Coordinates of C-alpha atoms and ligand atoms in Angstrom, one line a residue:
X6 CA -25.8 4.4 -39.7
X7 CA -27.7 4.2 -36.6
X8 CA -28.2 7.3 -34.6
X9 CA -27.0 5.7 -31.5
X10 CA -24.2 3.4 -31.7
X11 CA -24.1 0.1 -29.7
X12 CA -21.3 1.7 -27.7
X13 CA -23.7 4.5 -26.5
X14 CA -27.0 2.0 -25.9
X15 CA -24.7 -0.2 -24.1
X16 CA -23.1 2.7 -21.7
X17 CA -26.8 3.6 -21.2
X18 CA -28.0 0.4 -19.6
X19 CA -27.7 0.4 -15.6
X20 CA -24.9 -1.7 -14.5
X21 CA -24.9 -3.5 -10.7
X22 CA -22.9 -6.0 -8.7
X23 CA -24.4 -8.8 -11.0
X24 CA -22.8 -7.5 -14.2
X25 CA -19.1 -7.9 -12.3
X26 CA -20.0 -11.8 -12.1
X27 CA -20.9 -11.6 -16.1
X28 CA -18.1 -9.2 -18.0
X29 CA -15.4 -9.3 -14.9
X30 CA -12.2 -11.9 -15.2
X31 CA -12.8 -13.2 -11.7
X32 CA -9.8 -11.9 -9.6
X33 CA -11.6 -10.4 -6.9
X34 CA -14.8 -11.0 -4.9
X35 CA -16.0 -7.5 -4.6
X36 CA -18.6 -6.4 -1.9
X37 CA -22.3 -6.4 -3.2
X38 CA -22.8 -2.8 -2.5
X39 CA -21.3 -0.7 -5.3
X40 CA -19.5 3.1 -5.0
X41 CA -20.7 5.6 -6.8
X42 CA -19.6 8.8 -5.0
X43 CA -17.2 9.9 -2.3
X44 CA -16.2 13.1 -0.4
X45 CA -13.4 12.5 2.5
X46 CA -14.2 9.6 4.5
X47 CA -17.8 9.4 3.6
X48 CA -19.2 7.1 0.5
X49 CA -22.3 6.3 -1.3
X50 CA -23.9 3.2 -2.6
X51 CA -26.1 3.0 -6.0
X52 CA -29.3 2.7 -3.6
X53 CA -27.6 6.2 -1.9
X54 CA -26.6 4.3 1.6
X55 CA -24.0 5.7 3.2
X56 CA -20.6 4.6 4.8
X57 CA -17.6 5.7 6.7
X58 CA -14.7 4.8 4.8
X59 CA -11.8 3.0 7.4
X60 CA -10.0 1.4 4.5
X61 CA -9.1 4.4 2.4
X62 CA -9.6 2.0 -0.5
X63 CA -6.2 0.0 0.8
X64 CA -4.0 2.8 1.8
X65 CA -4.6 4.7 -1.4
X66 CA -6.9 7.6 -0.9
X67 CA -4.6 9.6 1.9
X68 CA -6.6 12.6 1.8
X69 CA -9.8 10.7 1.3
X70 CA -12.1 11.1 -1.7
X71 CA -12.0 13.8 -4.2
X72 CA -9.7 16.3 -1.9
X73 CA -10.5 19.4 -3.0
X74 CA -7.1 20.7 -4.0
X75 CA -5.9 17.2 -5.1
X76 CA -8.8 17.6 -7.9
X77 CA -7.8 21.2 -8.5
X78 CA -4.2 20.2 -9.5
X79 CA -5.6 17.1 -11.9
X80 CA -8.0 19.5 -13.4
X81 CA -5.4 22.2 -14.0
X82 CA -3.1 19.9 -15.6
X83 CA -5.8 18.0 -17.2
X84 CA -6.2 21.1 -19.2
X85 CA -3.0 22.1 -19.9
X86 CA -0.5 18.6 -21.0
X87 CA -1.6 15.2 -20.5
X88 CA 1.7 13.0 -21.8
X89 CA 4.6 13.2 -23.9
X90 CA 6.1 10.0 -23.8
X91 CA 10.1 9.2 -22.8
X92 CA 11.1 11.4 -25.3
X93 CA 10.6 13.9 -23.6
X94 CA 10.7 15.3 -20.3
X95 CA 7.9 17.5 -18.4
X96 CA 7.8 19.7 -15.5
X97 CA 5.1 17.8 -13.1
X98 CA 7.8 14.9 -13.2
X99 CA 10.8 16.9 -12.6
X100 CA 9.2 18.8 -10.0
X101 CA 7.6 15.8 -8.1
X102 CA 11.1 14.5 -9.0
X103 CA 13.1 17.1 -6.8
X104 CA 10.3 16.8 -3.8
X105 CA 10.7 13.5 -2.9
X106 CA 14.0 13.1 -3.2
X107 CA 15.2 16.4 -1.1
X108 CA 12.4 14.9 1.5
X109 CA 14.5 11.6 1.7
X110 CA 17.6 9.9 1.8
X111 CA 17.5 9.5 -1.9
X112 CA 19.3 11.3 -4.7
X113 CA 17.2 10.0 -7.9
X114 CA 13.3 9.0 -9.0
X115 CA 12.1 6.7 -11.3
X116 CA 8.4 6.7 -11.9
X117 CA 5.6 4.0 -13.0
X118 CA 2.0 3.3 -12.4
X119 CA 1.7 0.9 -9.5
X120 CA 3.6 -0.8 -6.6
X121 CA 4.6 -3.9 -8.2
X122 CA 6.1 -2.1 -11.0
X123 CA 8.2 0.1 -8.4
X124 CA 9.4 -3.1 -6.5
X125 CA 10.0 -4.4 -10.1
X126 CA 12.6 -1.5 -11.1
X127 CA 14.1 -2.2 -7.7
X128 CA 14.8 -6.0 -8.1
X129 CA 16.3 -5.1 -11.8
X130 CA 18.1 -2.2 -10.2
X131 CA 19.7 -4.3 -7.3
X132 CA 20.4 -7.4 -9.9
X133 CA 22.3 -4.8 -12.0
X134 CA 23.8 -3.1 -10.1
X135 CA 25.4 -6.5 -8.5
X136 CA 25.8 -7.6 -11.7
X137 CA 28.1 -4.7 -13.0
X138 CA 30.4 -4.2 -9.5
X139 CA 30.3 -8.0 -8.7
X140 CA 29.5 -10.5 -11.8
X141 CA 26.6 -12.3 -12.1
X142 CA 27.5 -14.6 -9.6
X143 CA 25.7 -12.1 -6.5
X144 CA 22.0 -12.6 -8.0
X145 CA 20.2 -13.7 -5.1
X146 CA 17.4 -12.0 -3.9
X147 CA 16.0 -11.8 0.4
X148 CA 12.9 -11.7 1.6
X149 CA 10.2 -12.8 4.1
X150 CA 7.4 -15.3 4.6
X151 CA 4.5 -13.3 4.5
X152 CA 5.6 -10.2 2.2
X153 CA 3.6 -9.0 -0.4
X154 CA 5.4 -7.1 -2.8
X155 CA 2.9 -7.0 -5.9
X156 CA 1.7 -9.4 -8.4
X157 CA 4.5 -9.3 -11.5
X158 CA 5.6 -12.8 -11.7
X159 CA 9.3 -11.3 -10.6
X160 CA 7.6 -9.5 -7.3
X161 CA 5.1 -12.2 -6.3
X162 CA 7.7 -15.0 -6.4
X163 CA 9.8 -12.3 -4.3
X164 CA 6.6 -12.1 -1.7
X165 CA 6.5 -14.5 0.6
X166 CA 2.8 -16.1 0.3
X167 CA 2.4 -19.2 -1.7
X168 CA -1.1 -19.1 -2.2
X169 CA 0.2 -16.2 -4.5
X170 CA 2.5 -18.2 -6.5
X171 CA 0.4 -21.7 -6.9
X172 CA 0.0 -23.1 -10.4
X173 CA 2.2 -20.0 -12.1
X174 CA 5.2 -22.0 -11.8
X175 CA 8.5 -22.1 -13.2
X176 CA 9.3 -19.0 -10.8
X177 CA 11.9 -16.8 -11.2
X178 CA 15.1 -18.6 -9.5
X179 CA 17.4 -17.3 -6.6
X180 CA 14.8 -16.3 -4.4
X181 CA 15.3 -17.0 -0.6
X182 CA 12.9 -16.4 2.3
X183 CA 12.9 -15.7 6.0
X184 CA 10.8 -15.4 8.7
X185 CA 9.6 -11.6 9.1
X186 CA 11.8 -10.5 12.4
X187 CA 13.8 -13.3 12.6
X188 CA 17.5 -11.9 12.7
X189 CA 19.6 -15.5 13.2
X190 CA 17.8 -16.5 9.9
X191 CA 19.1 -13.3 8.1
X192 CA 21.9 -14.2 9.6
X193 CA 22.6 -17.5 8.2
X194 CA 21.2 -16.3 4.7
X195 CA 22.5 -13.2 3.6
X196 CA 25.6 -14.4 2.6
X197 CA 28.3 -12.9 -0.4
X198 CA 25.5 -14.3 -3.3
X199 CA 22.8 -11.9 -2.0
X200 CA 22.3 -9.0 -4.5
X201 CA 19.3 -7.4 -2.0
X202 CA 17.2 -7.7 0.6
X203 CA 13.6 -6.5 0.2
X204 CA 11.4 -5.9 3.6
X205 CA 8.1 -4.1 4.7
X206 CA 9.3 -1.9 7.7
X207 CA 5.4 -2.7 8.3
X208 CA 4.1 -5.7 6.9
X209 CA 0.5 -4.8 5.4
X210 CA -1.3 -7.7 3.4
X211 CA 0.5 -9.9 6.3
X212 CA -1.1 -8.9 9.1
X213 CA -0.2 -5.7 9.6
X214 CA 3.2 -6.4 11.8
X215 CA 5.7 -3.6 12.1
X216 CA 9.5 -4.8 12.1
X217 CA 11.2 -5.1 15.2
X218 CA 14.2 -1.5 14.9
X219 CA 16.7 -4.3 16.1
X220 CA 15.5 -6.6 12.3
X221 CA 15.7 -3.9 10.4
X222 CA 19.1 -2.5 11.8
X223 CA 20.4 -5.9 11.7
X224 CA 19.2 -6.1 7.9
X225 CA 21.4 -2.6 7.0
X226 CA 24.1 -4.5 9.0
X227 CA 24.2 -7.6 7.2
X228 CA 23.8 -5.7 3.6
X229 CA 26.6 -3.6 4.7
X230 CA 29.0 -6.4 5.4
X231 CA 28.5 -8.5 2.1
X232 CA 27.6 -5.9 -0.4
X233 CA 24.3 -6.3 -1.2
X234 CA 21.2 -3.6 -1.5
X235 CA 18.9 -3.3 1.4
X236 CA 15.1 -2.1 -0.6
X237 CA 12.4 -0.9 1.6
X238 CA 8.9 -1.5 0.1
X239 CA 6.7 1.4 1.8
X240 CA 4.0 1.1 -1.1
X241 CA 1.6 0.5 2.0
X242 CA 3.5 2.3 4.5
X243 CA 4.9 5.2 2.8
X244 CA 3.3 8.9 2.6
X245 CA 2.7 9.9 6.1
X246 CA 0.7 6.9 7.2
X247 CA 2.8 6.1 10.1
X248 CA 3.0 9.4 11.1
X249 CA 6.4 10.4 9.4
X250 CA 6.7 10.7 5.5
X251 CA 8.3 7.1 5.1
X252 CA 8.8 4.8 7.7
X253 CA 12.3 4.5 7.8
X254 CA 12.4 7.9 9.0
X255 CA 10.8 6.7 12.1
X256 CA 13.2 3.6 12.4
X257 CA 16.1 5.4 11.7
X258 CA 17.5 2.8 9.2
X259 CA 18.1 4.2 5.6
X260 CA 17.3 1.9 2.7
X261 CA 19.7 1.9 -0.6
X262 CA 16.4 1.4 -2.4
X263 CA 12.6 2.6 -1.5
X264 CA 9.7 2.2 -3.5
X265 CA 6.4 3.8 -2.8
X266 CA 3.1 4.0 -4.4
X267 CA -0.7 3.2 -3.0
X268 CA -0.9 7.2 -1.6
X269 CA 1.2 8.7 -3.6
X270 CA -1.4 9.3 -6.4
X271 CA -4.3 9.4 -3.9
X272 CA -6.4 7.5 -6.4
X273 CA -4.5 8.4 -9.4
X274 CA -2.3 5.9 -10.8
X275 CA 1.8 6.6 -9.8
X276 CA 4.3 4.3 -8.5
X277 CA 8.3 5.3 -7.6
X278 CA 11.7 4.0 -6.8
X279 CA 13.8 6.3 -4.7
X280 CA 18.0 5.8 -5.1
X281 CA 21.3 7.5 -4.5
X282 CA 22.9 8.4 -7.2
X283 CA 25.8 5.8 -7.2
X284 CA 23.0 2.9 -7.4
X285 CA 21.0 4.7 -9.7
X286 CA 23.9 5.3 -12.3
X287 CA 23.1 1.3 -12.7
X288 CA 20.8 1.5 -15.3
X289 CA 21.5 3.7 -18.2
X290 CA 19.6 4.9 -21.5
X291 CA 17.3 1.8 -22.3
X292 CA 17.9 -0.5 -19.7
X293 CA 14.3 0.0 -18.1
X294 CA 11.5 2.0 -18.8
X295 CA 7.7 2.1 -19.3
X296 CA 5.1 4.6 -21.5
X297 CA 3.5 6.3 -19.0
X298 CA 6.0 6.2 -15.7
X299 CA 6.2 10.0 -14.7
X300 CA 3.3 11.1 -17.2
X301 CA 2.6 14.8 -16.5
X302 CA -1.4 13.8 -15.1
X303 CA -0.1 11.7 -12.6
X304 CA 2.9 13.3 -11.4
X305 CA 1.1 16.7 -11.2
X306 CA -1.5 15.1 -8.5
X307 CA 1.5 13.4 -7.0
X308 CA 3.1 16.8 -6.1
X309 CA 0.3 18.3 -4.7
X310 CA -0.3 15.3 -2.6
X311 CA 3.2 15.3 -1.6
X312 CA 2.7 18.6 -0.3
X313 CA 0.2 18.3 1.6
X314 CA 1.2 15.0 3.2
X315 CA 4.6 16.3 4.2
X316 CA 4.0 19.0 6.6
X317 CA 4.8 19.1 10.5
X318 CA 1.5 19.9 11.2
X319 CA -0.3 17.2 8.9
X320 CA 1.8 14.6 10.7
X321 CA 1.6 15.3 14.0
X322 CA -1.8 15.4 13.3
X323 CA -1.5 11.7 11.6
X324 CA 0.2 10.4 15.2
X325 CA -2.4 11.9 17.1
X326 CA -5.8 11.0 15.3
X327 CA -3.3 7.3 15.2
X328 CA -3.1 7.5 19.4
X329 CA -6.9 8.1 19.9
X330 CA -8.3 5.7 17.2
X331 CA -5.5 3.1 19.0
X332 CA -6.4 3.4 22.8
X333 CA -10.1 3.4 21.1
X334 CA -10.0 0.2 19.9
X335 CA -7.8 -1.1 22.5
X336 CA -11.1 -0.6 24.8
X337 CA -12.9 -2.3 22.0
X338 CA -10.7 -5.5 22.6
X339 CA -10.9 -4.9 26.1
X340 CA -14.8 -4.7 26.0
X341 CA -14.6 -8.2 23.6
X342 CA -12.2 -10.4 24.6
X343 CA -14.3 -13.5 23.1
X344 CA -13.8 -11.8 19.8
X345 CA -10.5 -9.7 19.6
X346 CA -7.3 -10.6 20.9
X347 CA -5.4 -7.5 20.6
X348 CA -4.6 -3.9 18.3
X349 CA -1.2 -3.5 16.5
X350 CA 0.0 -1.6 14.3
X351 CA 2.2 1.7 13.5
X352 CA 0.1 5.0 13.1
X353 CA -2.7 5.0 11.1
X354 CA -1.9 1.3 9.8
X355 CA -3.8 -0.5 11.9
X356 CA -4.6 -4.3 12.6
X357 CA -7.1 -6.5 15.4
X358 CA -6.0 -9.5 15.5
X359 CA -8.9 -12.0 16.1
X360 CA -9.2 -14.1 19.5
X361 CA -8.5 -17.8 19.2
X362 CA -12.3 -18.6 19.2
X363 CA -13.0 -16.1 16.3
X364 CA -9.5 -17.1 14.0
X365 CA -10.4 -16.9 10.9
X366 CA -13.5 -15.0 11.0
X367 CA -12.3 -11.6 10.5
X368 CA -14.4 -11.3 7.3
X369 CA -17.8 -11.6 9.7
X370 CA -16.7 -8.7 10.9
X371 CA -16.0 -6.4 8.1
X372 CA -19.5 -7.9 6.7
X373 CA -21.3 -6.9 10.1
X374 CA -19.7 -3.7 9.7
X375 CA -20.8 -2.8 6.1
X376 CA -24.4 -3.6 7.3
X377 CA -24.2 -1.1 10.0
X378 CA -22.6 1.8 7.5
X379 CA -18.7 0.9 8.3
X380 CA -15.9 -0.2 5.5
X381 CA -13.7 -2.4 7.1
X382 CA -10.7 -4.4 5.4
X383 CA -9.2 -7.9 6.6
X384 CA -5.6 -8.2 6.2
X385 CA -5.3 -12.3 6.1
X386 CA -8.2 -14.5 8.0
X387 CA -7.4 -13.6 11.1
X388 CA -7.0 -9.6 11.2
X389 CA -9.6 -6.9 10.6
X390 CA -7.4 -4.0 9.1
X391 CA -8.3 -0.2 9.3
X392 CA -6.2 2.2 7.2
X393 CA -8.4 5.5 7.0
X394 CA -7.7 8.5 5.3
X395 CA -4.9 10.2 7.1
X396 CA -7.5 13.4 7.0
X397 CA -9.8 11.4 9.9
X398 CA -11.0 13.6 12.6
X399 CA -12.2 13.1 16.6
X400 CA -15.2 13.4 15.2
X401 CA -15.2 10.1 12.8
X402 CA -13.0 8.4 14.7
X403 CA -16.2 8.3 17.4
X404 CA -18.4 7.4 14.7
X405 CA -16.2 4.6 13.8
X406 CA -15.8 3.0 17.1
X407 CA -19.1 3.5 17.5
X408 CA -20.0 1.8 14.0
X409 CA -17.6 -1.0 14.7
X410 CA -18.8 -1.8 18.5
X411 CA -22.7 -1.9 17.0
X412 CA -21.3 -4.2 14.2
X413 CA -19.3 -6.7 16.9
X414 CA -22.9 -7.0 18.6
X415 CA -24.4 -8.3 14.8
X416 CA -21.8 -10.7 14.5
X417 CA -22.2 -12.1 18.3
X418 CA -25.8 -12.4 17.9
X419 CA -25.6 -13.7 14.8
X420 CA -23.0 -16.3 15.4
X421 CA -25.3 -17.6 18.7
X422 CA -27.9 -18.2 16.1
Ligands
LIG30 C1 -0.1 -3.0 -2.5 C2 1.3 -3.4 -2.3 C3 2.2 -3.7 -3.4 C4 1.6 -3.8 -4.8 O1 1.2 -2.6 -5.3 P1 0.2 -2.6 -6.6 O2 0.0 -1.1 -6.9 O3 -1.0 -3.3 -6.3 O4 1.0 -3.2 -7.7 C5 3.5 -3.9 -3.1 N1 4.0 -3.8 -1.9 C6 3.2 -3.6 -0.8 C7 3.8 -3.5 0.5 C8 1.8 -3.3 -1.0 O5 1.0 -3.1 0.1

């Protein structure tokens, strides 16, 4: 026996950007800087450069990176119970279980590991549940161009992105979608064979566009009059980023479904689906399930999250640091109107949208930006996206607009080039 495995000699050898290109199934093109060490908003290369983090890695890392108390929960219940399996319950999950639903509209929680696995109990939920009070007949499912809703076969066909669903086909049947805001088409569609209606209340990987009240109002109308489910998909949304716990709360429309995910965890892997109790008694023993949905890890980090996130003070701090980075970047736009068009949003969800000369060249922005120190994301071609850790202060917020005004100089002069 050798007295280092290959295992060992293997985990030994440096890895860098290039090994993603050799061992990596190519689904992503990831940056050429790699990540090695966080702390709030701040991060750190493998060559030690350092960057102010505005995408809190895609509206996951709330609190930023390694929150003190967020790692004091994992390491207390890393050593105390990891998992158990569905045989059993455990007292993270039941915990986390009674927090979120006396903080919402919802009477029961179901838990898995990601968003697309939440909107993916949801769909199964709403087709049941049609399915028992209606017959099978009420199957179809609502939704609009430009959703995303994960990447499940089910939930991708359900978002409403072709480039998503090209050369996967046959895709699931009865799927129907509208224009994002556009009430005469829900109208005309949500008719008695609708089983549910699935909507951002702020599209993210779209463009970042909130919904109009009067859509979203119109949607719990419509759902209302012919039966079916209306699901709200706050994966992105959800956890305080729009400066109330969920966004509904701030619409003041109540879904029959919600799923959230992205912050929940903070970094560590959780996804839910929030129901009343007459929609939830749907499913019974078997009908859905997965190994480690509500594993005591994950659920324990998602607590402690949870109760820092919903707070008055944390999120009226969340609409304030949201107002100040706003009007900042609306003098941005002001200051570059041959490059930015205009800043929307809702709270610390936050798109530019690109000026008719510059559609399309978001991404020379986010690349200018990680030269000069700044993580930026794009949310399509045409929008640079910022969704910082809801912890950002005054302070970094400067830094940022700073940051980002430098980097819109890089990408002028190196576009006159
Ligand atoms: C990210 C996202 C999802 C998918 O979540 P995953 O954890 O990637 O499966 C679903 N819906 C919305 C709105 C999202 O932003």
């Amino acid at each position: 026996m050798n007295a280092v495995s290959k295992t060992e000699q293997q985990a030994a050898t440096p890895v860098t950007r290039q090994t993603f290109d050799e061992v990596m199934v190519p689904t992503y093109a990831p940056s050429n800087m790699v990540p090695v060490r966080g702390q709030g908003l701040d991060l750190w290369d493998q060559e030690g450069n350092h960057y102010l983090d505005l995408t809190g890695g895609i509206a996951v890392s709330a609190l930023g990176h390694v929150h003190p108390e967020v790692v004091a929960a994992l390491h207390e219940q890393a050593a105390t119970l990891w998992h158990v399996g569905n045989g059993y319950t455990n007292e993270p999950v039941l915990r986390l279980a009674r927090a979120l639903t006396d903080a919402t509209f919802a009477d029961r929680a179901f838990f898995c590991n990601s968003g697309a696995e939440a909107n993916e109990a949801a769909f199964k939920l709403a087709r049941k549940y049609a399915h028992g009070k209606f017959g099978p007949s009420k199957s179809r499912i609502v939704s609009c161009t430009n959703s995303f809703h994960g990447r499940t076969l089910f939930t991708v066909s359900v978002g409403g992105q072709p480039k998503y669903t090209e050369g996967f086909e046959p895709l699931p049947p009865e799927l129907t979608h509208i224009p994002f805001n556009d009430i005469e088409a829900a109208r005309a569609v949500i008719t008695d064979d609708v089983c549910a209606v699935v909507v951002e209340p702020v599209q993210g990987e779209g463009g970042v566009m909130p919904a109009a009240p009067e859509f979203l109002q119109a949607l719990r109308e419509l759902c209302d009059a012919t039966g079916a489910l209306l699901i709200f998909d706050e994966v992105q949304c959800g956890m305080g980023r729009t400066g109330k716990l969920f966004a509904y709360m701030d619409y003041g429309v109540t879904p029959d479904i919600l799923t959230v995910a992205k912050a929940l965890g903070n970094g560590y892997p959780i996804g839910a689906m929030l129901t009343t109790n007459a929609i939830a008694s749907a499913f019974s023993v078997g009908s859905h399930g997965t190994t480690y949905g509500g594993n005591p890890l994950a659920t324990a980090v998602a607590l402690r999250v949870l109760q820092i996130i919903n707070t008055p003070s944390f999120l009226a701090r969340v609409t304030q640091a949201a107002d100040t980075l706003t009007a900042k970047l609306q003098e941005v736009v002001r200051d570059y109107p041959q490059v930015f068009d205009h800043v929307r949003g809702k709270g610390l969800m936050i798109g530019i949208a690109m000026s008719e000369a510059w559609m399309g060249k978001a991404k020379e922005i986010t690349k200018a930006a990680e030269a000069n120190g700044l993580m930026l994301l794009i949310a399509g071609p045409d929008v640079v996206r910022l969704l910082p850790a809801l912890i950002i202060s005054d302070a970094q917020i400067d830094e940022g607009i700073a940051r980002l005004r430098k980097s819109v100089d890089a990408a002028l002069a190196a576009q006159a080039k």
